[in-house]
Amino acid sequence: MQQLEPTYDKKLECKVCKKSFTTKKLRSRFVKVSSYDTDFCPSYSAEGMNPLYYHIHTCPHCGFSESEDFSPYFPPGALELIKLKVADVWKPHDYSRERSITDAISTYKLAVYCGTLKKEKHLILAGLYMRLAWMYRSLKNTEQEQRFMKLAIKEYLESYMADDFRGSPVSETRLFYLVGELSKRTQQIEQAIKYFSKVIEKRSQEPKLIEMAREQWYEMRAEQKSAVN
């Protein structure tokens, strides 16, 4: 009996150049999460069995990169801008094979660039920056992890201001929690306390998030008091 491979090929058509290509995906049965960090960064039991590596689809022909979260809609002028800034300067590179973490990081950066040119929702860009921060965390590259967490905070706050998270799996409570958690991790303590307080005040249908926020809030308040004494 033939052994099942952890990855399989998914056929896609590029929305920019209209050419076909394949991208790898991980079969869910091979994905086993061993733990989560407080910002929901998953740790996987098996080395290399990380579905985040394959979250981005990068066209080998023109370089256009997106995730399944991207909108199919291109605002006026966006397609032409992507062709000019991405496709016209693209040096052919194929990300359709099994990816290393370095490959994955490259695809996310391409997706951020394409998403920015395409004027994707702030919530989508925030998610890309978050995943970049997680990957740099696994590489123990604190400088880059901090950089991308700060970019994620900015986009989450923009998402809240623009109200573009509505109708997504990210509730207002979860958005506030993420801003609080990432603010804490980037040493923006007053901002972290402010957004954890907002979570606690919400009294929403997400008791686990409220409990996590309360724990973080008490921890930071205790640290502030001990620093003063």
Short mmCIF file of C-alpha atoms in Angstrom, two decimals:
data_model
loop_
_atom_site.label_atom_id
_atom_site.label_comp_id
_atom_site.label_asym_id
_atom_site.label_seq_id
_atom_site.Cartn_x
_atom_site.Cartn_y
_atom_site.Cartn_z
CA MET A 1 0.00 0.00 0.00
CA GLN A 2 1.39 3.41 -0.99
CA GLN A 3 2.27 5.65 1.94
CA LEU A 4 0.38 8.95 2.07
CA GLU A 5 2.60 12.01 1.67
CA PRO A 6 2.18 14.87 4.18
CA THR A 7 1.87 17.44 1.37
CA TYR A 8 -0.26 17.52 -1.75
CA ASP A 9 -0.43 19.80 -4.81
CA LYS A 10 -3.25 22.29 -5.17
CA LYS A 11 -3.88 23.68 -8.67
CA LEU A 12 -4.53 27.40 -8.95
CA GLU A 13 -4.88 30.10 -11.57
CA CYS A 14 -3.07 33.38 -10.93
CA LYS A 15 -5.45 36.33 -10.66
CA VAL A 16 -2.88 38.65 -12.22
CA CYS A 17 -1.25 36.80 -15.16
CA LYS A 18 -4.02 34.15 -15.49
CA LYS A 19 -1.47 31.32 -15.78
CA SER A 20 -1.89 28.00 -13.95
CA PHE A 21 0.45 26.81 -11.21
CA THR A 22 0.49 24.43 -8.26
CA THR A 23 1.18 25.12 -4.61
CA LYS A 24 1.82 22.69 -1.76
CA LYS A 25 -0.59 22.21 1.12
CA LEU A 26 -0.22 20.09 4.26
CA ARG A 27 -2.76 17.35 4.91
CA SER A 28 -4.57 18.11 8.15
CA ARG A 29 -3.93 14.63 9.59
CA PHE A 30 -0.19 15.44 9.71
CA VAL A 31 -0.71 18.74 11.55
CA LYS A 32 -0.46 18.35 15.32
CA VAL A 33 -0.33 21.41 17.59
CA SER A 34 1.55 20.81 20.84
CA SER A 35 0.90 24.23 22.42
CA TYR A 36 -0.08 27.87 21.83
CA ASP A 37 1.59 31.07 23.01
CA THR A 38 -0.55 33.79 24.57
CA ASP A 39 -0.81 35.52 21.16
CA PHE A 40 -2.08 32.22 19.67
CA CYS A 41 1.23 31.36 17.98
CA PRO A 42 1.05 27.57 17.50
CA SER A 43 3.89 25.15 18.15
CA TYR A 44 3.76 21.98 16.08
CA SER A 45 4.80 18.52 17.28
CA ALA A 46 6.64 17.52 14.10
CA GLU A 47 9.49 19.57 12.64
CA GLY A 48 8.57 20.95 9.22
CA MET A 49 4.88 20.01 9.56
CA ASN A 50 3.88 23.64 9.82
CA PRO A 51 0.84 24.65 7.70
CA LEU A 52 1.82 28.32 8.10
CA TYR A 53 4.67 27.66 5.64
CA TYR A 54 2.10 27.00 2.91
CA HIS A 55 -0.42 29.71 3.77
CA ILE A 56 0.68 31.93 0.86
CA HIS A 57 0.19 31.09 -2.83
CA THR A 58 2.99 32.61 -4.93
CA CYS A 59 2.67 32.53 -8.72
CA PRO A 60 6.01 31.34 -10.18
CA HIS A 61 5.27 33.20 -13.43
CA CYS A 62 4.64 36.74 -12.17
CA GLY A 63 5.25 36.72 -8.41
CA PHE A 64 1.73 37.70 -7.34
CA SER A 65 1.29 36.37 -3.81
CA GLU A 66 -1.88 36.01 -1.76
CA SER A 67 -3.57 33.87 0.86
CA GLU A 68 -7.08 32.42 0.72
CA ASP A 69 -8.12 35.34 2.94
CA PHE A 70 -7.47 37.87 0.17
CA SER A 71 -10.49 39.39 -1.55
CA PRO A 72 -11.00 38.41 -5.22
CA TYR A 73 -11.75 42.10 -5.89
CA PHE A 74 -9.06 44.37 -7.34
CA PRO A 75 -9.76 48.11 -6.83
CA PRO A 76 -9.39 50.34 -9.92
CA GLY A 77 -5.73 50.59 -10.92
CA ALA A 78 -4.55 47.85 -8.51
CA LEU A 79 -4.04 45.19 -11.20
CA GLU A 80 -1.94 47.58 -13.32
CA LEU A 81 0.09 48.61 -10.25
CA ILE A 82 0.83 44.98 -9.32
CA LYS A 83 1.88 44.23 -12.90
CA LEU A 84 4.21 47.24 -12.85
CA LYS A 85 5.67 46.82 -9.35
CA VAL A 86 5.70 43.01 -9.07
CA ALA A 87 5.23 41.12 -12.34
CA ASP A 88 7.46 43.37 -14.49
CA VAL A 89 10.41 43.05 -12.10
CA TRP A 90 9.83 39.40 -11.09
CA LYS A 91 12.78 37.04 -11.32
CA PRO A 92 11.20 33.58 -11.76
CA HIS A 93 11.24 31.64 -8.52
CA ASP A 94 9.24 28.52 -7.77
CA TYR A 95 7.76 28.13 -4.28
CA SER A 96 5.61 25.15 -5.30
CA ARG A 97 7.91 22.60 -3.64
CA GLU A 98 8.25 21.84 0.07
CA ARG A 99 9.18 25.06 1.83
CA SER A 100 11.77 25.90 4.44
CA ILE A 101 11.01 28.63 6.97
CA THR A 102 13.16 31.00 4.86
CA ASP A 103 11.02 30.24 1.79
CA ALA A 104 7.87 30.82 3.85
CA ILE A 105 9.11 34.19 5.14
CA SER A 106 9.84 35.30 1.56
CA THR A 107 6.30 34.38 0.43
CA TYR A 108 4.74 36.32 3.33
CA LYS A 109 6.78 39.42 2.51
CA LEU A 110 5.66 39.16 -1.11
CA ALA A 111 2.04 38.79 0.04
CA VAL A 112 2.34 41.86 2.28
CA TYR A 113 3.65 43.87 -0.67
CA CYS A 114 0.94 42.60 -3.04
CA GLY A 115 -1.74 43.07 -0.38
CA THR A 116 -0.62 46.66 0.23
CA LEU A 117 -0.67 47.47 -3.51
CA LYS A 118 -4.09 45.80 -3.77
CA LYS A 119 -5.41 47.72 -0.74
CA GLU A 120 -6.39 44.56 1.12
CA LYS A 121 -8.19 44.94 4.44
CA HIS A 122 -6.04 46.06 7.38
CA LEU A 123 -7.14 42.90 9.21
CA ILE A 124 -5.64 40.70 6.48
CA LEU A 125 -2.33 42.60 6.51
CA ALA A 126 -2.23 42.38 10.32
CA GLY A 127 -2.58 38.59 10.10
CA LEU A 128 0.35 38.39 7.67
CA TYR A 129 2.54 40.51 9.95
CA MET A 130 1.54 38.32 12.92
CA ARG A 131 2.59 35.14 11.15
CA LEU A 132 5.89 36.75 10.13
CA ALA A 133 6.49 37.63 13.79
CA TRP A 134 5.77 34.02 14.79
CA MET A 135 8.24 32.65 12.26
CA TYR A 136 10.96 35.01 13.40
CA ARG A 137 10.18 33.97 16.99
CA SER A 138 10.85 30.34 16.06
CA LEU A 139 14.18 31.49 14.57
CA LYS A 140 14.88 33.42 17.83
CA ASN A 141 15.33 36.61 15.80
CA THR A 142 13.94 39.03 18.42
CA GLU A 143 14.63 42.20 16.43
CA GLN A 144 12.54 41.07 13.44
CA GLU A 145 9.88 39.51 15.68
CA GLN A 146 9.45 42.86 17.46
CA ARG A 147 9.38 44.74 14.16
CA PHE A 148 6.55 42.64 12.74
CA MET A 149 4.54 42.61 15.96
CA LYS A 150 4.58 46.43 15.93
CA LEU A 151 3.42 46.43 12.29
CA ALA A 152 0.64 43.99 13.24
CA ILE A 153 -0.52 46.31 16.07
CA LYS A 154 -0.68 49.24 13.64
CA GLU A 155 -2.80 47.26 11.18
CA TYR A 156 -5.12 45.87 13.88
CA LEU A 157 -5.76 49.41 15.13
CA GLU A 158 -6.35 50.58 11.54
CA SER A 159 -8.74 47.66 11.11
CA TYR A 160 -10.69 48.76 14.18
CA MET A 161 -10.82 52.38 12.97
CA ALA A 162 -11.93 51.32 9.47
CA ASP A 163 -14.31 48.69 10.88
CA ASP A 164 -12.99 46.21 8.30
CA PHE A 165 -12.90 43.29 10.75
CA ARG A 166 -16.70 43.06 10.78
CA GLY A 167 -17.98 39.81 9.30
CA SER A 168 -14.60 38.10 9.82
CA PRO A 169 -13.74 35.38 12.38
CA VAL A 170 -11.94 38.09 14.39
CA SER A 171 -14.40 39.63 16.86
CA GLU A 172 -13.94 43.05 18.46
CA THR A 173 -13.01 41.30 21.73
CA ARG A 174 -10.33 39.22 20.01
CA LEU A 175 -8.98 42.27 18.15
CA PHE A 176 -8.66 44.21 21.45
CA TYR A 177 -7.00 41.19 23.07
CA LEU A 178 -4.45 40.90 20.24
CA VAL A 179 -3.59 44.61 20.43
CA GLY A 180 -3.14 44.25 24.20
CA GLU A 181 -1.04 41.09 23.93
CA LEU A 182 1.21 42.40 21.15
CA SER A 183 1.58 45.73 22.97
CA LYS A 184 2.74 43.84 26.06
CA ARG A 185 5.22 41.83 24.02
CA THR A 186 6.63 45.04 22.48
CA GLN A 187 6.91 46.78 25.89
CA GLN A 188 4.07 49.26 25.23
CA ILE A 189 2.71 48.63 28.69
CA GLU A 190 0.18 51.48 29.03
CA GLN A 191 -1.36 50.57 25.67
CA ALA A 192 -1.43 46.89 26.68
CA ILE A 193 -3.27 47.69 29.95
CA LYS A 194 -5.73 49.91 28.05
CA TYR A 195 -6.69 47.19 25.56
CA PHE A 196 -6.78 44.36 28.11
CA SER A 197 -9.13 46.57 30.14
CA LYS A 198 -11.36 46.94 27.07
CA VAL A 199 -11.54 43.14 26.78
CA ILE A 200 -12.44 42.73 30.46
CA GLU A 201 -15.15 45.42 30.17
CA LYS A 202 -16.70 43.80 27.05
CA ARG A 203 -18.32 40.88 28.91
CA SER A 204 -18.74 39.14 25.57
CA GLN A 205 -19.41 35.52 24.72
CA GLU A 206 -15.67 34.77 24.79
CA PRO A 207 -14.93 33.99 28.46
CA LYS A 208 -11.55 32.40 27.68
CA LEU A 209 -10.28 35.63 26.10
CA ILE A 210 -11.60 37.68 29.03
CA GLU A 211 -9.84 35.36 31.48
CA MET A 212 -6.56 35.58 29.52
CA ALA A 213 -6.81 39.38 29.40
CA ARG A 214 -7.54 39.54 33.14
CA GLU A 215 -4.47 37.42 33.94
CA GLN A 216 -2.25 39.63 31.80
CA TRP A 217 -3.77 42.81 33.28
CA TYR A 218 -3.13 41.68 36.87
CA GLU A 219 0.40 40.56 36.01
CA MET A 220 1.30 43.95 34.50
CA ARG A 221 -0.32 45.90 37.33
CA ALA A 222 1.67 43.83 39.86
CA GLU A 223 4.89 44.50 37.93
CA GLN A 224 4.14 48.24 37.87
CA LYS A 225 3.54 48.30 41.63
CA SER A 226 6.73 46.36 42.41
CA ALA A 227 8.70 48.75 40.18
CA VAL A 228 7.41 51.72 42.15
CA ASN A 229 8.08 50.18 45.61
#
